PDB file of C-alpha atoms in Angstrom:
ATOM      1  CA  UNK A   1     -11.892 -13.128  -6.501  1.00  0.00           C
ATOM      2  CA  UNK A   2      -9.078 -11.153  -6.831  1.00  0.00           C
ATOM      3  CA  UNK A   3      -6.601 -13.909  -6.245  1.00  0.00           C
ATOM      4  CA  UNK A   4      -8.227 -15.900  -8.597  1.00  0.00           C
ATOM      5  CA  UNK A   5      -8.504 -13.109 -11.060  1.00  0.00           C
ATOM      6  CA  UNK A   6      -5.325 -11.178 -10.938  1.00  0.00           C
ATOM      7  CA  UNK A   7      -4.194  -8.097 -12.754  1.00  0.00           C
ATOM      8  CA  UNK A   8      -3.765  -7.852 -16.124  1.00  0.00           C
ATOM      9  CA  UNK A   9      -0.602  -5.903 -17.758  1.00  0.00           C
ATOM     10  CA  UNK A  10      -1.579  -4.372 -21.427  1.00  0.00           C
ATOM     11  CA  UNK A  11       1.119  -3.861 -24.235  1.00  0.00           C
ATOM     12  CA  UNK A  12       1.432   0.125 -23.563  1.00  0.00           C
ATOM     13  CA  UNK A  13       2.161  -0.706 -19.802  1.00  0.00           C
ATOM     14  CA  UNK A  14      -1.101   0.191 -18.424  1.00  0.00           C
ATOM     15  CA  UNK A  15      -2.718  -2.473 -15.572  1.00  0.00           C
ATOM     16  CA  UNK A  16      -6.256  -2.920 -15.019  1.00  0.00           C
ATOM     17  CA  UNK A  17      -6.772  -4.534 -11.847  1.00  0.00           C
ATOM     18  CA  UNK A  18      -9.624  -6.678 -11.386  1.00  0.00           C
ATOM     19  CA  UNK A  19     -13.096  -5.764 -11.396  1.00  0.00           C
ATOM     20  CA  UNK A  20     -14.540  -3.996  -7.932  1.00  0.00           C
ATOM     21  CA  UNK A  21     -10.778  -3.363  -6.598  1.00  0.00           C
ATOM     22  CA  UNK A  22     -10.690   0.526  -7.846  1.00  0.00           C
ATOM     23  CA  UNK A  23     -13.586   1.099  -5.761  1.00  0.00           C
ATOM     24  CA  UNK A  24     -12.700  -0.820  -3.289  1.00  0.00           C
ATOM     25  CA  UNK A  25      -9.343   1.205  -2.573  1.00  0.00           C
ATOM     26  CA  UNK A  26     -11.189   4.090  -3.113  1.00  0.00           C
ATOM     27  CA  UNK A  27     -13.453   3.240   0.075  1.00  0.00           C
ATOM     28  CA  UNK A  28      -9.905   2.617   1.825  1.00  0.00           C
ATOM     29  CA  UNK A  29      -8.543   6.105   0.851  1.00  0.00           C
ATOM     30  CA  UNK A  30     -11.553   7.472   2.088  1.00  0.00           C
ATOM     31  CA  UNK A  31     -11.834   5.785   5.017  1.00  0.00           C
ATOM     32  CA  UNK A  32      -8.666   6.992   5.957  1.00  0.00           C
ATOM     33  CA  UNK A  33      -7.123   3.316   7.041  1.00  0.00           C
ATOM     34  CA  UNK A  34      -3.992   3.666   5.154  1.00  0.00           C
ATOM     35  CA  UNK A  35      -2.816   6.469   7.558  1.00  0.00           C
ATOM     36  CA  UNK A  36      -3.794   5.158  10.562  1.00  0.00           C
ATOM     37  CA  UNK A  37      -1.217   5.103  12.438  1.00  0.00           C
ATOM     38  CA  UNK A  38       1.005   7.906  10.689  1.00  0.00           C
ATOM     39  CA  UNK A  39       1.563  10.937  12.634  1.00  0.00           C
ATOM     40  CA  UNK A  40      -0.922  13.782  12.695  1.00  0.00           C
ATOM     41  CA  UNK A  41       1.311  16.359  11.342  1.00  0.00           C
ATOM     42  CA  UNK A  42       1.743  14.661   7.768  1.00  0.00           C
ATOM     43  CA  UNK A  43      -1.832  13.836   7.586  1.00  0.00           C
ATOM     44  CA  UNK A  44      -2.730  10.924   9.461  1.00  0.00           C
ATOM     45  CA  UNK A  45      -5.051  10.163  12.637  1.00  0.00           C
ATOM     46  CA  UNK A  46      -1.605   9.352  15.063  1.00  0.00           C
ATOM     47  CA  UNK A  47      -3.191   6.029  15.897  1.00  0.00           C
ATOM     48  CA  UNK A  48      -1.563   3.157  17.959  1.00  0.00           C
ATOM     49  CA  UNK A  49       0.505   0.954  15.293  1.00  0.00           C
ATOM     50  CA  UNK A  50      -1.331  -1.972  17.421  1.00  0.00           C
ATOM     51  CA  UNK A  51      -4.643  -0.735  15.886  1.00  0.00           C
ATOM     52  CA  UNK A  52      -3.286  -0.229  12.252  1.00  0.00           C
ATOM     53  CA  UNK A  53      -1.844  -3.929  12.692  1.00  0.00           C
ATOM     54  CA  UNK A  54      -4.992  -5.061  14.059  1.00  0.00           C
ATOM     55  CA  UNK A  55      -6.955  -3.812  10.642  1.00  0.00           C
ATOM     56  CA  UNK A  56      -4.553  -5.291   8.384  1.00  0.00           C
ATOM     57  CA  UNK A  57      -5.435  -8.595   9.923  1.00  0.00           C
ATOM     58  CA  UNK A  58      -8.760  -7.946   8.594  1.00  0.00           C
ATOM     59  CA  UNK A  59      -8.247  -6.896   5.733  1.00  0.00           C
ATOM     60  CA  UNK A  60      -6.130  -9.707   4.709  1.00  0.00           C
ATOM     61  CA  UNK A  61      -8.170 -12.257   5.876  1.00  0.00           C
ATOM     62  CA  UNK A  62     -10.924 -10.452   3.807  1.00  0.00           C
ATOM     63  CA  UNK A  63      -8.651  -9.884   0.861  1.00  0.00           C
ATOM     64  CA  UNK A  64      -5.281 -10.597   1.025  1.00  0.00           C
ATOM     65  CA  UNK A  65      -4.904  -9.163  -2.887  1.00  0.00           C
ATOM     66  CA  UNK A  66      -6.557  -6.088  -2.578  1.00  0.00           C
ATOM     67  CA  UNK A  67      -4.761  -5.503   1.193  1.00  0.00           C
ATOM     68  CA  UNK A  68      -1.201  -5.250  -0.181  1.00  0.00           C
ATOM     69  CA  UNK A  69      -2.461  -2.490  -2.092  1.00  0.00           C
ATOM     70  CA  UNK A  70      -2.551  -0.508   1.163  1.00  0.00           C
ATOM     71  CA  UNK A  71       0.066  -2.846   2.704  1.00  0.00           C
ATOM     72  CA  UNK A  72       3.097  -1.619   0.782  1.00  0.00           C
ATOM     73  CA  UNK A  73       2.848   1.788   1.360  1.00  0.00           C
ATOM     74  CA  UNK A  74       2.334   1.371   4.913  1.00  0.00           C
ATOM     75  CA  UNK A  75       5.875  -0.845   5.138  1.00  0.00           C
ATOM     76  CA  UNK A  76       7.254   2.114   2.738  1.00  0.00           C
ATOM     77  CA  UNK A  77       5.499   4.800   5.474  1.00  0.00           C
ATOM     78  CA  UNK A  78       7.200   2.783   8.499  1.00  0.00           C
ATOM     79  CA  UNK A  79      10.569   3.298   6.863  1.00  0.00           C
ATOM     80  CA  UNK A  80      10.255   7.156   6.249  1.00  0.00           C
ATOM     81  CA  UNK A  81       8.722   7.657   9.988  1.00  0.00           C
ATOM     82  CA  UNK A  82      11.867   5.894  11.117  1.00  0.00           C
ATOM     83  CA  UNK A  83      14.780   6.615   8.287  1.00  0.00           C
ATOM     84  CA  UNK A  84      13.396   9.349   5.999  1.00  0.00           C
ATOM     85  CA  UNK A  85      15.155  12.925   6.452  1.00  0.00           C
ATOM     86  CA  UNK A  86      12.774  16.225   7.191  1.00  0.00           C
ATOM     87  CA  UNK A  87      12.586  16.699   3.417  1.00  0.00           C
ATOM     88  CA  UNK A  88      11.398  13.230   2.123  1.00  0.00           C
ATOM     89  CA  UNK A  89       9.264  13.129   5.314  1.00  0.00           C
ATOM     90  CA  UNK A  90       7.592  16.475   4.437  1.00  0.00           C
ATOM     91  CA  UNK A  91       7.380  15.623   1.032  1.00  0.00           C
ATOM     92  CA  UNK A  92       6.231  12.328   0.516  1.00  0.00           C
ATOM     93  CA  UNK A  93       4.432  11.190   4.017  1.00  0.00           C
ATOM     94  CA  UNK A  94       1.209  13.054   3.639  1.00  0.00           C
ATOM     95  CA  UNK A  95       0.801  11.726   0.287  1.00  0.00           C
ATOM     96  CA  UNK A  96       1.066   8.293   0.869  1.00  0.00           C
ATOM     97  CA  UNK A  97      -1.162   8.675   4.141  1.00  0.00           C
ATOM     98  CA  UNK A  98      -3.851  10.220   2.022  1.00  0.00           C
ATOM     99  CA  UNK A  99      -3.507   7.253  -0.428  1.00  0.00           C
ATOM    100  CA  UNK A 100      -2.633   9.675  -3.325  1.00  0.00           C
ATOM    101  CA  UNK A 101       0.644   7.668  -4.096  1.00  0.00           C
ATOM    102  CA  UNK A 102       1.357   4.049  -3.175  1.00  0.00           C
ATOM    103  CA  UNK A 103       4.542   1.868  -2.121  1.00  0.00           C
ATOM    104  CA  UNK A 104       5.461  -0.647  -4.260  1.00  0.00           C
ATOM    105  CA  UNK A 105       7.871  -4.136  -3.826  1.00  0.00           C
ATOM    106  CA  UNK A 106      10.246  -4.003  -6.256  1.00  0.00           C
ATOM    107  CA  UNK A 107      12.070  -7.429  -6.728  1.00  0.00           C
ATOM    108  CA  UNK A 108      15.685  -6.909  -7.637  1.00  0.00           C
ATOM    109  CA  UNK A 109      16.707 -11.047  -6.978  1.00  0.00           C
ATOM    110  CA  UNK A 110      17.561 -12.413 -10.257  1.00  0.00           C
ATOM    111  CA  UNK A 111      15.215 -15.157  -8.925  1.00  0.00           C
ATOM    112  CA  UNK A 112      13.022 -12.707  -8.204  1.00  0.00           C
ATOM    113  CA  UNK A 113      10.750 -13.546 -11.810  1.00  0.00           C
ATOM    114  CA  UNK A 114      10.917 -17.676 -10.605  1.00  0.00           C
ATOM    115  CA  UNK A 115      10.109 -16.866  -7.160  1.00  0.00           C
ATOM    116  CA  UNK A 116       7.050 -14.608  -7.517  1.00  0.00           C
ATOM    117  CA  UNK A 117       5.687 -16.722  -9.687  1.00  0.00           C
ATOM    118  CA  UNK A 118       3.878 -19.293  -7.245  1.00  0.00           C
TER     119      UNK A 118
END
């Protein structure tokens, strides 16, 4: 439904996503599946990336809207964990494992507005 649905973007720059999706990320955060795979020591469960990628199959296949929720800020984790210095590791890892703050795609092509519209 989701898909079908999509977000809506109000005049003061709020978004209300569509119905069922805030407590449907909420059951994600929860759940803990958004830090997976991220090290123990900012907050994770130090899973096997194989079983994080294994769950995003799932959950795309389920939901492929409501999945990039999680799935940005897990491609935005993967780059700290590998390029991120002590400091933006410390500070903004656990965060984003705990689902508190989220990754985002930001499209700087000046096709970007044509191209993300299909």
């Amino acid at each position: 439904m989701g898909d079908r649905q999509g977000c809506k973007r109000h005049d003061d720059g709020s978004v209300t996503t569509p119905p069922g999706f805030r407590e449907a990320y909420q059951a994600i955060v929860e759940g803990g599946w958004i830090g997976l795979s991220v090290p123990e020591e900012y907050g994770g469960q130090g899973l096997p990336y194989t079983l994080s990628a294994l769950t995003n199959e799932f959950a795309s296949s389920a939901n492929m809207s409501l999945a990039m929720y999680s799935g940005l800020t897990q491609g935005a984790l993967a780059a700290l964990l590998r390029h991120g210095s002590d400091e933006q590791k410390r500070v903004y890892i656990p965060k984003m494992a705990s689902g508190a703050w989220a990754g985002t795609m930001n499209l700087t092509s000046r096709n970007a507005a044509r191209i993300s519209a299909f």
